Coordinates of C-alpha atoms in Angstrom, one line a residue:
X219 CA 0.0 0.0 0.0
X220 CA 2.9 2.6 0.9
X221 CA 4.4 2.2 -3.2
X222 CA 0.8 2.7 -4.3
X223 CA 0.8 5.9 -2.4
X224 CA 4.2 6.6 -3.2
X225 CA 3.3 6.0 -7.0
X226 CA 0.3 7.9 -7.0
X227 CA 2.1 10.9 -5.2
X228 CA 4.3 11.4 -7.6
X229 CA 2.4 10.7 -10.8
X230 CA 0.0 13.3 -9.1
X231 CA 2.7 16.0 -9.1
X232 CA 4.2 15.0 -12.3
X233 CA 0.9 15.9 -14.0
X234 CA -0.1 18.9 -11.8
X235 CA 3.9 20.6 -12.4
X236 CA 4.2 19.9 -16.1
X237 CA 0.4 21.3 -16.4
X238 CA 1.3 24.6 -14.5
X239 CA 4.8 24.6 -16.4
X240 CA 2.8 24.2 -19.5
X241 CA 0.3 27.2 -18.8
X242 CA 2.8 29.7 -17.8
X243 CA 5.9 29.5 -19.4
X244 CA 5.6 27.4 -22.5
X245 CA 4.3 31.0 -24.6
X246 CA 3.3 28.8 -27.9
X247 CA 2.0 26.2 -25.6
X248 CA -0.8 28.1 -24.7
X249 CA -2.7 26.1 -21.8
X250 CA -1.7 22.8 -20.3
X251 CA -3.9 19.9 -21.1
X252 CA -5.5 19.8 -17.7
X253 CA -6.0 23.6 -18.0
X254 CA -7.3 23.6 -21.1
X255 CA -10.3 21.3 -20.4
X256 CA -11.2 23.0 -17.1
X257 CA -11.2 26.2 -18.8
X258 CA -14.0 24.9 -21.4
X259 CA -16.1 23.0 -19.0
X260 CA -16.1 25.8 -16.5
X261 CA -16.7 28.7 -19.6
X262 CA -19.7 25.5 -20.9
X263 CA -21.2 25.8 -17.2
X264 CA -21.5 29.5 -16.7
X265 CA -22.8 29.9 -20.1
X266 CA -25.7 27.1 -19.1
X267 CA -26.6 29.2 -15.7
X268 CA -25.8 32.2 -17.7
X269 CA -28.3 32.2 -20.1
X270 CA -29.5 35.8 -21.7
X271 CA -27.4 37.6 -18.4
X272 CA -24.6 39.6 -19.6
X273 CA -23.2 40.3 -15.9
X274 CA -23.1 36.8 -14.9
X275 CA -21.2 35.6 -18.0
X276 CA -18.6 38.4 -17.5
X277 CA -18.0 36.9 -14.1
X278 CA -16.9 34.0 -16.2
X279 CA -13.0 34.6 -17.1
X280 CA -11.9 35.8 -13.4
X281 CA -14.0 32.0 -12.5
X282 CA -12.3 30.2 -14.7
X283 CA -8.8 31.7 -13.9
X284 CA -9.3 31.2 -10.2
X285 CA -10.3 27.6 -11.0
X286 CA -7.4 26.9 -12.4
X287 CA -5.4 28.1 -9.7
X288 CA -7.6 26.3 -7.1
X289 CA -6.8 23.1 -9.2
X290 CA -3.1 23.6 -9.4
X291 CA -3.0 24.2 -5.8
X292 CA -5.5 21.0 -5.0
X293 CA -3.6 18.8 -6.6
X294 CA -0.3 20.1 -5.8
X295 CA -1.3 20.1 -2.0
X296 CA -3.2 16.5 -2.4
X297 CA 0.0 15.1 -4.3
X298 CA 2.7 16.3 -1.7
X299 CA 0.2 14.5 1.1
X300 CA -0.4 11.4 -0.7
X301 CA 3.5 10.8 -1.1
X302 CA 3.9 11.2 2.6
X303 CA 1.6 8.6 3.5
X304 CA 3.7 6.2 0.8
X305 CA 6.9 6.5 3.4
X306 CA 6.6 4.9 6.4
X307 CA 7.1 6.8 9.7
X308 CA 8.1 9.9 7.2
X309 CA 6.5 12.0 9.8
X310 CA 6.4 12.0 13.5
X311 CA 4.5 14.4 15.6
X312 CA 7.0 16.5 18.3
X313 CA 4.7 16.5 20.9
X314 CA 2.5 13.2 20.4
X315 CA 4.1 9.6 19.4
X316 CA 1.2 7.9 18.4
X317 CA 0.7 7.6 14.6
X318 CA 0.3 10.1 11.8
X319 CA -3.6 10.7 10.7
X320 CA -4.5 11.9 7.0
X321 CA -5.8 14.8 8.1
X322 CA -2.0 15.9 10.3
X323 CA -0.6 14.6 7.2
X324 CA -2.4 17.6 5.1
X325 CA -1.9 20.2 7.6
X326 CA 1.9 19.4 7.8
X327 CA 2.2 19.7 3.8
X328 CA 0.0 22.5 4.1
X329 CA 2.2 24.7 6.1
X330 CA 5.4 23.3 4.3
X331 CA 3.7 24.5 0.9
X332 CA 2.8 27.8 1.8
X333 CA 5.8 28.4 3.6
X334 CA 4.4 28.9 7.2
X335 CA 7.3 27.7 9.6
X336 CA 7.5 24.9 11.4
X337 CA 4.0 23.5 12.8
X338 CA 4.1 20.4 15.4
X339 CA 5.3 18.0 12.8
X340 CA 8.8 17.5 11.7
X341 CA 10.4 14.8 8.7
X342 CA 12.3 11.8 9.6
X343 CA 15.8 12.0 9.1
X344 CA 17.4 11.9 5.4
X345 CA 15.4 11.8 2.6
X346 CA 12.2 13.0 3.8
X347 CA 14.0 16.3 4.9
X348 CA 15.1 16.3 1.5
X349 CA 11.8 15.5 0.5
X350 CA 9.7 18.7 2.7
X351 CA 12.5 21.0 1.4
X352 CA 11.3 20.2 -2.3
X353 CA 7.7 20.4 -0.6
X354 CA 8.3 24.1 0.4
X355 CA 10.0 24.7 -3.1
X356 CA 6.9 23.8 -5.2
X357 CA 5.3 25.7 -3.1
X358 CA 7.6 29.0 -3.5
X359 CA 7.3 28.4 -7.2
X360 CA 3.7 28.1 -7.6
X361 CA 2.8 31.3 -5.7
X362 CA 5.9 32.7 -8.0
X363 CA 4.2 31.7 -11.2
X364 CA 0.3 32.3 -10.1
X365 CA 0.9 35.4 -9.4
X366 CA 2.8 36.5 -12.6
X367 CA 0.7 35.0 -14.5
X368 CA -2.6 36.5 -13.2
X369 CA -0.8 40.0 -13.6
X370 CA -0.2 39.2 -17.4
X371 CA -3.5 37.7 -17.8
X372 CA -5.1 41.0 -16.8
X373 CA -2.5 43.5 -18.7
X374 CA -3.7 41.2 -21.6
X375 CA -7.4 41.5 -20.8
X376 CA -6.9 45.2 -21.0
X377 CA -5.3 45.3 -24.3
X378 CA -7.9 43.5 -25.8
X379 CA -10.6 45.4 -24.9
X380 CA -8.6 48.5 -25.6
X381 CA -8.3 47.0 -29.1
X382 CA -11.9 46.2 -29.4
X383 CA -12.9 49.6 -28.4
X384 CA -10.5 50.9 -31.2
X385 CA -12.5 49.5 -34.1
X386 CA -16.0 50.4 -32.3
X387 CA -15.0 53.8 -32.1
X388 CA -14.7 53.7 -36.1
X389 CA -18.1 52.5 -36.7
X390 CA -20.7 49.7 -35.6
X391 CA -20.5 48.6 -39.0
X392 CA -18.2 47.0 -41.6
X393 CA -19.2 50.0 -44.1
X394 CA -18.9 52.9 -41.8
X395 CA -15.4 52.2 -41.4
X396 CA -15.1 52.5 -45.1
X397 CA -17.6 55.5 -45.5
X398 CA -15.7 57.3 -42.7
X399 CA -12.3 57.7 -44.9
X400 CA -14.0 57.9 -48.1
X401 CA -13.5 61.5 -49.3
X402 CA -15.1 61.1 -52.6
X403 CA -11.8 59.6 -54.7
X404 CA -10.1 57.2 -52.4
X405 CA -9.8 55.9 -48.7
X406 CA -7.8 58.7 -47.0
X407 CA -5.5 57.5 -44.1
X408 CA -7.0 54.4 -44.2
X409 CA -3.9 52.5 -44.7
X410 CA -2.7 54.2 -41.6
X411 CA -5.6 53.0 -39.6
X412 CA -5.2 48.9 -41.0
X413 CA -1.7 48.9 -39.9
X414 CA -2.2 50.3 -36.4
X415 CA -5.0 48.0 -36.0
X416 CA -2.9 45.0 -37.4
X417 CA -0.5 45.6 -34.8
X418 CA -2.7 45.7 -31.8
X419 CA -4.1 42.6 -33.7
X420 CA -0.9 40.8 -33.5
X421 CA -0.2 41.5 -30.2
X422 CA -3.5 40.2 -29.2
X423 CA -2.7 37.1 -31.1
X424 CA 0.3 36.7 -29.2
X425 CA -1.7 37.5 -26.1
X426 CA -4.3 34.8 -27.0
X427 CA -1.6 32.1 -27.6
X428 CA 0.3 32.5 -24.4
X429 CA -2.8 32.9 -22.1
X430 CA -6.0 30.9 -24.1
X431 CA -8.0 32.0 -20.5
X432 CA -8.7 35.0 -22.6
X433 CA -11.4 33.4 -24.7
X434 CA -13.3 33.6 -21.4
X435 CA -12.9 37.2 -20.3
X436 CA -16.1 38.6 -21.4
X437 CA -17.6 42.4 -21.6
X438 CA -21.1 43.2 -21.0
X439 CA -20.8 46.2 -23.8
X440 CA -20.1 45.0 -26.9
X441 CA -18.1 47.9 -28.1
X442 CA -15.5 46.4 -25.9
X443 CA -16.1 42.8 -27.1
X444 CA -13.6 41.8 -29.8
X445 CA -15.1 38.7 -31.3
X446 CA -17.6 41.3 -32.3
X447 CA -15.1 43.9 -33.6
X448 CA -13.0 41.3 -35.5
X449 CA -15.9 40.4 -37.5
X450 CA -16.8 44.0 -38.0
X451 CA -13.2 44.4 -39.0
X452 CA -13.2 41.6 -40.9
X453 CA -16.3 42.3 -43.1
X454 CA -14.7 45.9 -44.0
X455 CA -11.7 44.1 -45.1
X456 CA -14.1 42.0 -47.1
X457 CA -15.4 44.9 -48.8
X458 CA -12.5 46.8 -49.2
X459 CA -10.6 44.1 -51.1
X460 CA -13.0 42.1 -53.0
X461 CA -15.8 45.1 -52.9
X462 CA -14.0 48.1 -54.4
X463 CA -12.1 48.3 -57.4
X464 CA -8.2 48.1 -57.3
X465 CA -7.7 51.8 -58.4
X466 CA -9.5 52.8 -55.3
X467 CA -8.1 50.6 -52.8
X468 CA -4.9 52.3 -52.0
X469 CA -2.4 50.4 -49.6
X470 CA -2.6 47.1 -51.0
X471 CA -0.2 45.6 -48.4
X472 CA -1.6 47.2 -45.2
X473 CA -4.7 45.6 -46.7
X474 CA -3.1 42.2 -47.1
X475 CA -1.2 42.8 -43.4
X476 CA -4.5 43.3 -41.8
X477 CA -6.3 40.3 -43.6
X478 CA -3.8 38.1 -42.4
X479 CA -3.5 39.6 -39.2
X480 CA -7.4 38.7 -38.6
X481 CA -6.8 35.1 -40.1
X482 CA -4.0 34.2 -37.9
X483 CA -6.3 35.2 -34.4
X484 CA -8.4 32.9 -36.0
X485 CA -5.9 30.1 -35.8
X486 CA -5.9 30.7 -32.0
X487 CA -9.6 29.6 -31.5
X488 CA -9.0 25.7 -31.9
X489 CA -7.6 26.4 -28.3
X490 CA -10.9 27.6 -27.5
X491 CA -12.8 24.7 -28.7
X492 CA -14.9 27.1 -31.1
X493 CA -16.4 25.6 -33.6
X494 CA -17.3 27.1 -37.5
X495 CA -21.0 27.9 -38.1
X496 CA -23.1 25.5 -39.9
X497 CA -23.6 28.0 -42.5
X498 CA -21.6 31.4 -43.4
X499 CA -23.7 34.8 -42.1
X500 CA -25.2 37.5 -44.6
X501 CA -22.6 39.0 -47.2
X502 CA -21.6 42.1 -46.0
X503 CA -23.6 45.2 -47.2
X504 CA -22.0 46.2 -50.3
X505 CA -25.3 48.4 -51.5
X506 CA -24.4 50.4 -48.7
X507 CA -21.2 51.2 -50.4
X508 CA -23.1 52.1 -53.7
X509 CA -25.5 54.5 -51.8
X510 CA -22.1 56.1 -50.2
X511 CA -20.7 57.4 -53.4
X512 CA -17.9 54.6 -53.2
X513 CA -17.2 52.7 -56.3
X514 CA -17.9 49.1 -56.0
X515 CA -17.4 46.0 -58.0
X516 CA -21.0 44.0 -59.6
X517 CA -23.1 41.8 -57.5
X518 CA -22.2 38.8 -59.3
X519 CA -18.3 39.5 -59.3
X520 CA -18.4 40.2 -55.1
X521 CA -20.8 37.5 -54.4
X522 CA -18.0 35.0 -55.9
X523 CA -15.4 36.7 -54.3
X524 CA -17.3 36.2 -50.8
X525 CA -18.6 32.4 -51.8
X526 CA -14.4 31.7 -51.6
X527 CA -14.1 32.6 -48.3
X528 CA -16.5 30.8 -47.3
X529 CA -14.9 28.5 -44.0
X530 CA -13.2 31.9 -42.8
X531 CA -16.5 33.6 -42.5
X532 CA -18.2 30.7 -41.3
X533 CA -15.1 30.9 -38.4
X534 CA -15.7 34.1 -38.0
X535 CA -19.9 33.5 -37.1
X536 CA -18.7 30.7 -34.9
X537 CA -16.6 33.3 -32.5
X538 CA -19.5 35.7 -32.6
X539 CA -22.2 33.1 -31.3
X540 CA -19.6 31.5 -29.0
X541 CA -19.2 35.0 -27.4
X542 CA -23.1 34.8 -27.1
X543 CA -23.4 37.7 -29.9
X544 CA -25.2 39.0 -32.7
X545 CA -23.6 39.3 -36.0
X546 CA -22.8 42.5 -36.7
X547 CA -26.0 44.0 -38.1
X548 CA -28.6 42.3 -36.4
X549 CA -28.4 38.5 -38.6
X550 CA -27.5 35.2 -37.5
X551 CA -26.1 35.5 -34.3
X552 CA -27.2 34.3 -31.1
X553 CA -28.6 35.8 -28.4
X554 CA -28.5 39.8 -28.0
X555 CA -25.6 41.9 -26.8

C-alpha cells in the first residue's frame, strides 16, 4: 500500500507541475492539457446558468482563472500529502508519538507549501528532509508563477478590450469604417488606420496564444467585445478588397497585413474549442457602399469573391455566437448583446 501511495504521489505532481509549467511559461504552448479542459467545461457551465445575463457571463474569465489556480494548488497540495503517506514513519508528531492521521498529514504539507514555519510535525531523518525541502520549493514556485501569470493575464485582458474599443469607435458597422475615410476619390488615411490595428491585432494574437484563458474574459458592452469587432473588421476588409475596385483601394499591403493579421487570431480559436458555423452569415452590405458614393465591383463579381471565403466567414460566425453575440447588423447571431 505505501508504493501505491508513493506512486500515485508522484504521478499526481508530475501531472499537476508539467500542467502549471505548461500554462505559464511554454508561450506557444498556450494552456496545459488539464487547464485547457477545465477552462472549457467551467466557460460551458457559466454559459448554461448564464443564459441571456450579460453580468453573470462576465464573471466568467476571473472564475475560470481562479479555478485553475484552485486546481493547481488542490492537486499540488493533495499530491505532496499522498506521497507522505507512501513512506513509512516519514512523519512524526513533536509532541505526540502515536501515529500520523491523513488529516496531520495535510496540515503538515500544508504549512510546508505555503511556507508557514515549522508547525508540530517534523520529517524523519534523510530523505524526507530532502523531500519537505522540495515540498516548500513547489510551493515557493507556484505562488511565484500564479501570481505573474494573473498580472499578465489581466495586462492582456486590458489590451484587448482597448483593441476592441479601437474598431467600435470607427463605426458599428463594416461599411462605416469604409464611408468614414472615403472623401469622394479614395480611402484617406486608411492604410494608416489597418496597420495600427494589425499591430494591436498581432499583439493580441500573441496574447491569446500565451494565455488561451482569454477566450473567457467577457464584456457586458459590446463595443468592448472583440469577437464582435473582429468580425466587423473583418467584413470591411471583405469589402475593401473584393468590394472596391483596385484603383481605389490604395495600400494594398496594409490591406493584405490586416487580412492576415485577422486570419492568424483565427488560428488561435482551436484552443478555445470554437467551432465554425453551420452555414456562413449575410454577405456584407456592399449596396451600402453604392449609396455612399464609393465605387464598387458588380453583385455577381463580389458575391464569388465572398462564396471563396467561405470557412473563414463561417469561423468568424462561430466566435461571434460562441461570445453569445449578434452578427454585426442584427443577422444570424445568437442571443443579443
Amino acid at each position: 500500500m505505501e508504493a501505491t501511495y508513493l506512486v500515485l504521489g508522484v504521478l499526481v505532481l508530475t501531472v499537476v507541475t508539467a500542467d502549471l509549467l505548461w500554462t505559464t511559461l511554454w508561450v506557444e504552448g498556450g494552456a496545459g492539457p488539464l487547464t485547457t479542459r477545465l477552462m472549457s467545461w467551467t466557460w460551458k457551465a457559466i454559459r448554461a446558468v448564464a443564459a441571456d445575463r450579460p453580468r453573470v457571463l462576465s464573471l466568467a474569465g476571473p472564475l475560470v482563472l481562479v479555478a485553475s489556480l484552485a486546481t493547481w494548488i488542490a492537486l499540488l497540495w493533495a499530491g505532496w500529502t499522498v506521497l507522505f503517506a507512501g513512506g513509512e514513519n516519514a512523519l512524526f508528531d513533536t509532541r505526540d508519538a502515536g501515529p500520523i492521521s491523513w488529516v496531520e498529514r495535510f496540515y503538515f504539507v500544508g504549512y510546508s507549501v505555503f511556507t508557514m514555519g515549522n508547525g508540530d510535525f517534523t520529517p524523519r531523518d534523510g530523505v524526507w528532509q530532502v523531500v519537505t525541502a522540495l515540498t516548500t520549493g513547489s510551493g515557493m514556485l507556484f505562488v511565484t508563477l500564479s501570481v505573474t501569470y494573473v498580472l499578465s493575464v489581466l495586462g492582456a485582458v486590458t489590451q484587448k478590450r482597448a483593441f476592441a474599443s479601437g474598431i467600435s469607435g470607427l463605426g458599428d458597422r463594416s461599411t462605416d469604417i469604409l464611408e468614414t475615410s472615403w472623401d469622394g476619390d479614395e480611402f484617406r488615411g486608411l492604410g494608416v488606420t489597418l496597420n495600427a490595428l494589425s499591430s494591436e491585432l498581432d499583439t493580441l494574437v500573441s496574447n491569446h496564444k500565451a494565455y488561451p484563458v482569454l477566450h473567457y474574459f467577457y464584456s457586458p458592452q459590446a463595443s468592448r467585445a472583440p469577437a464582435r469587432s473582429i468580425a466587423v473588421f473583418d467584413e470591411a476588409l471583405t469589402l475593401l478588397r473584393f468590394g472596391v475596385p483596385e484603383r481605389h483601394r490604395r495600400a494594398p499591403l496594409a490591406l493584405a497585413g490586416a487580412r492576415s493579421s485577422v486570419q492568424s487570431y483565427l488560428d488561435t480559436l482551436d484552443s478555445a474549442f470554437v467551432e465554425p458555423a453551420d452555414q456562413a452569415p449575410p454577405d456584407p452590405e456592399i449596396s451600402a457602399l453604392r449609396d455612399a458614393g464609393i465605387p464598387t465591383v458588380s453583385d455577381q463579381e463580389f458575391r464569388r469573391s465572398v462564396d471563396a471565403l467561405d470557412d473563414r466567414r463561417r469561423m468568424l460566425l462561430g466566435l461571434v455566437t460562441s461570445d453569445e453575440r449578434q452578427w454585426p447588423g442584427g443577422a444570424s447571431g445568437s442571443s443579443s448583446d
